[in-house]
PDB file of C-alpha atoms in Angstrom:
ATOM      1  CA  UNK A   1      66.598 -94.408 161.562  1.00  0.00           C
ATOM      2  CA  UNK A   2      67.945 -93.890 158.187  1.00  0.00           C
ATOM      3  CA  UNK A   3      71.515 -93.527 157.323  1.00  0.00           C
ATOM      4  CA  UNK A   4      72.909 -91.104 154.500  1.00  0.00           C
ATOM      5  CA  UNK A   5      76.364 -90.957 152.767  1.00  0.00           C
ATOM      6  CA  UNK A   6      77.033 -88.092 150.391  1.00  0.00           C
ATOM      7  CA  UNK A   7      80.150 -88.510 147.657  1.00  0.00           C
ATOM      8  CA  UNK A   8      81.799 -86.637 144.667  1.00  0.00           C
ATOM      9  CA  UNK A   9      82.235 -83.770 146.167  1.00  0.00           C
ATOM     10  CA  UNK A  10      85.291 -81.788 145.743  1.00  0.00           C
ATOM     11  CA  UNK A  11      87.391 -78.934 143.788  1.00  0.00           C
ATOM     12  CA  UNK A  12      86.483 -78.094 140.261  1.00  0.00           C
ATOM     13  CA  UNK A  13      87.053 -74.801 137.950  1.00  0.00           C
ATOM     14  CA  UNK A  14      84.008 -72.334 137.471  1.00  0.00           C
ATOM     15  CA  UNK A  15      82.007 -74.240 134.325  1.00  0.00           C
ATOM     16  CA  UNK A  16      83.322 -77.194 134.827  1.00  0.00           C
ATOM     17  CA  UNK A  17      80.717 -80.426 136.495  1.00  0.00           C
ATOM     18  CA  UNK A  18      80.295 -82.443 139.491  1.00  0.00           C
ATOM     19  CA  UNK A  19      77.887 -84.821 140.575  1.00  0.00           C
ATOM     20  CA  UNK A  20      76.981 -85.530 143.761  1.00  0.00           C
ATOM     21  CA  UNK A  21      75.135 -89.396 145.336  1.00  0.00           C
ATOM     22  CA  UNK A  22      73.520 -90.400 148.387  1.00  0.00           C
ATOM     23  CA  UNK A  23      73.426 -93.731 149.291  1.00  0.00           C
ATOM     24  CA  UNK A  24      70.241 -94.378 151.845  1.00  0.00           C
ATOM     25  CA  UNK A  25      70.077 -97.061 154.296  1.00  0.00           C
ATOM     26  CA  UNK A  26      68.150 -98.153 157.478  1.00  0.00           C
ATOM     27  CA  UNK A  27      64.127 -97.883 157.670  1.00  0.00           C
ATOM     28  CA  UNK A  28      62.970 -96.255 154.779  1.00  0.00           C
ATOM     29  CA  UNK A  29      59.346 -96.744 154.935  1.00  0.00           C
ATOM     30  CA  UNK A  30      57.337 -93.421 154.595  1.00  0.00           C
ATOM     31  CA  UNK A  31      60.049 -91.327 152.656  1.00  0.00           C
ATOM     32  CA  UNK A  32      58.167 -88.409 151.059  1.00  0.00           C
ATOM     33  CA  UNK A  33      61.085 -86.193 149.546  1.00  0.00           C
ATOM     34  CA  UNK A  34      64.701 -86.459 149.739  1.00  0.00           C
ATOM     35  CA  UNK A  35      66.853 -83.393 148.280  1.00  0.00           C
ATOM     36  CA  UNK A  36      69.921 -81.926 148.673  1.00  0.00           C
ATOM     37  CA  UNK A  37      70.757 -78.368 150.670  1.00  0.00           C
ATOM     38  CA  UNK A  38      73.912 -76.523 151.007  1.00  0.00           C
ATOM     39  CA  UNK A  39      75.855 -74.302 153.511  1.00  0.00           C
ATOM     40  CA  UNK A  40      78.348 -71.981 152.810  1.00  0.00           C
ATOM     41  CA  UNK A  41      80.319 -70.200 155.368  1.00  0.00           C
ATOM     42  CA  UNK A  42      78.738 -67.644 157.683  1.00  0.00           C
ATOM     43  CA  UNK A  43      75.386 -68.113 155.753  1.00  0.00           C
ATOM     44  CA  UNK A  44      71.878 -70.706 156.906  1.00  0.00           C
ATOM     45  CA  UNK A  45      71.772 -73.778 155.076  1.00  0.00           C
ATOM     46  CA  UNK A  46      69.338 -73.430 152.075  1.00  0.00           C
ATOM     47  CA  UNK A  47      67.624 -75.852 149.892  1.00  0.00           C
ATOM     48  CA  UNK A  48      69.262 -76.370 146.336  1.00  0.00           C
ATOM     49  CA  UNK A  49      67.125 -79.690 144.803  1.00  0.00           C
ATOM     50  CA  UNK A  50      64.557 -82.113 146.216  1.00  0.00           C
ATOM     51  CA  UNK A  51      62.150 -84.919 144.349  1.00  0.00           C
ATOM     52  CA  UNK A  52      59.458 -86.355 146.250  1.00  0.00           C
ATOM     53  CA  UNK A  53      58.084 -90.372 146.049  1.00  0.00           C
ATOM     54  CA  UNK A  54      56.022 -89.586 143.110  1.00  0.00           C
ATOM     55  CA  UNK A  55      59.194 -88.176 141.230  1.00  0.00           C
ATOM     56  CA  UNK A  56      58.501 -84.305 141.448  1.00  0.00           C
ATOM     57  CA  UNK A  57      61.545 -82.154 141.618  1.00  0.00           C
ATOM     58  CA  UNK A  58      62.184 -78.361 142.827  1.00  0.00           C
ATOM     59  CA  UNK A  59      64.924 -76.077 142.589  1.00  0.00           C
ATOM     60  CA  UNK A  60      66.372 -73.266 144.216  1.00  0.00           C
ATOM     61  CA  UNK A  61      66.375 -70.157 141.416  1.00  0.00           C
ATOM     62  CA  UNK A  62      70.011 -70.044 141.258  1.00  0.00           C
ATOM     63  CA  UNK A  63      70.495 -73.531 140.298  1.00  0.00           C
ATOM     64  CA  UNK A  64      67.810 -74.389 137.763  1.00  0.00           C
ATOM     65  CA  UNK A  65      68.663 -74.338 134.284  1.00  0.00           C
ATOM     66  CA  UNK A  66      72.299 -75.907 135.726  1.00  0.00           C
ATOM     67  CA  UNK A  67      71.452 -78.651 138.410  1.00  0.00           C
ATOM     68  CA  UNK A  68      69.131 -81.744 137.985  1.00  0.00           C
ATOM     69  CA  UNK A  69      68.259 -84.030 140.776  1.00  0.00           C
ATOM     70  CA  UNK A  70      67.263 -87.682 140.305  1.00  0.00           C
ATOM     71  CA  UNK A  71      66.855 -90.753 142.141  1.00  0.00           C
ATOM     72  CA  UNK A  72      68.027 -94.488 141.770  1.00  0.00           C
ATOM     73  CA  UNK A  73      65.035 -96.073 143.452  1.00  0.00           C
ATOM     74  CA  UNK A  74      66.028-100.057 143.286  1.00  0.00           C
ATOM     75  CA  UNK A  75      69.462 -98.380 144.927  1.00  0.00           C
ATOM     76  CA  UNK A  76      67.911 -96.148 147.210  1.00  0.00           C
ATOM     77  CA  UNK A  77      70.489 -93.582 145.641  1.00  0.00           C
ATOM     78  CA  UNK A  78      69.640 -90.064 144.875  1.00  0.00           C
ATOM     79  CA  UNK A  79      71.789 -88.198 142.469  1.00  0.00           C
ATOM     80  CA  UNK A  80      72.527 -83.995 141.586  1.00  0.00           C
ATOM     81  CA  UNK A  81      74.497 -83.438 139.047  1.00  0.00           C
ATOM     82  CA  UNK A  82      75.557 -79.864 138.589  1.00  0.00           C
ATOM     83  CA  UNK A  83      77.119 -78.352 135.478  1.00  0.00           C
ATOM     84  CA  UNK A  84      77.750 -74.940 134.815  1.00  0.00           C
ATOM     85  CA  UNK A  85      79.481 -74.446 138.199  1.00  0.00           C
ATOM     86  CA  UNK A  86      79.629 -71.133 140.028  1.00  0.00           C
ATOM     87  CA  UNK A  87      82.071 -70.317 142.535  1.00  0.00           C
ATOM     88  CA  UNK A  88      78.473 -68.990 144.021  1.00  0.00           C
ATOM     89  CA  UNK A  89      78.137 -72.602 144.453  1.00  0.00           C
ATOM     90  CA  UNK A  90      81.018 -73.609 146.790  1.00  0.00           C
ATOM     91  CA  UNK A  91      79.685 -74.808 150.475  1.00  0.00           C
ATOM     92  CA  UNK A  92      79.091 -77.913 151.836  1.00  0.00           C
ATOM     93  CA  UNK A  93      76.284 -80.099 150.294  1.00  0.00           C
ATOM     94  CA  UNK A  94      74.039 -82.030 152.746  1.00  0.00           C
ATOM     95  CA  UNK A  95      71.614 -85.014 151.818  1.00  0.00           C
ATOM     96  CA  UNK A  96      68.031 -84.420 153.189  1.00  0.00           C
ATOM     97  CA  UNK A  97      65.599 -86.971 153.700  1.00  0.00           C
ATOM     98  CA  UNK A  98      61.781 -86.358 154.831  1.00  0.00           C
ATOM     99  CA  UNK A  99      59.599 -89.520 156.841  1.00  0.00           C
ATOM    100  CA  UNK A 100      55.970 -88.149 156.922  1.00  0.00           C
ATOM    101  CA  UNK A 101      53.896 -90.311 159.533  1.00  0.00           C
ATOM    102  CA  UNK A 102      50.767 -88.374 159.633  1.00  0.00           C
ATOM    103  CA  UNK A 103      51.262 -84.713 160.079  1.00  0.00           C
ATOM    104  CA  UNK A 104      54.625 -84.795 162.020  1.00  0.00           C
ATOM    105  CA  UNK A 105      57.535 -84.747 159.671  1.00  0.00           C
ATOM    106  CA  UNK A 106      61.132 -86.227 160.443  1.00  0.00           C
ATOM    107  CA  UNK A 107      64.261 -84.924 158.877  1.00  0.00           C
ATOM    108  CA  UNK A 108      67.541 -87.172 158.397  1.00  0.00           C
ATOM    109  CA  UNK A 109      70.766 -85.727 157.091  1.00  0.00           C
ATOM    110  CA  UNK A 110      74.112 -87.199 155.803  1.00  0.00           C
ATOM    111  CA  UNK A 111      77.651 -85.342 157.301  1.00  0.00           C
ATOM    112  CA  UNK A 112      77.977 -83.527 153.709  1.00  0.00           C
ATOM    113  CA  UNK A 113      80.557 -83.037 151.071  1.00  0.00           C
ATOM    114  CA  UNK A 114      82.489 -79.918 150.452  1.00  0.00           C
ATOM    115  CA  UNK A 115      82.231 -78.332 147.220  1.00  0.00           C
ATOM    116  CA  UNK A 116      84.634 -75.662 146.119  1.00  0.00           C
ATOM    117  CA  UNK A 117      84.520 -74.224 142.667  1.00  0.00           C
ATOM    118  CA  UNK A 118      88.072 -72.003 141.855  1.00  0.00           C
ATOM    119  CA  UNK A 119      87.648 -68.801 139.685  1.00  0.00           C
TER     120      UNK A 119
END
């Protein structure tokens, strides 16, 4: 199993920054990617960020330029710090984190953090 605990969420005025961490514990042995997806209300949870093992990162259209994901290996921390902020951008954040064994994948999420950006 692998735990994850998401922080620095919370209220912030449109332009303004946040960053968000996940802290990773438990059996991390094949983690391939871990990102960070968000949910607001009445809407499916969509990717924003990821990085994989090897360090590559994607982003969701309407957060590049403004978001960058990174990742604290010796900590087993991963980071997204967001600047720019939209109040497009207020939902709850989740931290994702992918075990490939093989071809079967595994999918671990935190309990997220609430984001709310004011007008």
């Amino acid at each position: 199993q692998v735990q994850l605990v998401e922080s620095g969420g919370g209220l912030v005025q449109a332009g303004g920054s946040l960053r968000l961490s996940c802290a990773a514990s438990g059996r991390m042995f094949s983690i391939s990617a871990m990102g960070w997806y968000r949910q607001a209300p009445g809407t499916q949870r969509e990717l924003v960020a990821s990085i994989t093992d090897g360090g590559r990162t994607d982003y969701a259209d309407s957060v590049k330029g403004r978001f960058t994901i990174s990742s604290d290996n010796a900590r087993n921390t991963v980071y997204l710090q967001m600047n720019s902020l939209k109040p497009e951008d207020t939902a709850v954040y989740y931290c994702n984190a992918e075990r490939t064994l093989g071809n079967r994948a595994y999918n671990y999420w935190g309990q997220g953090t609430q984001v709310t950006v004011s007008s």
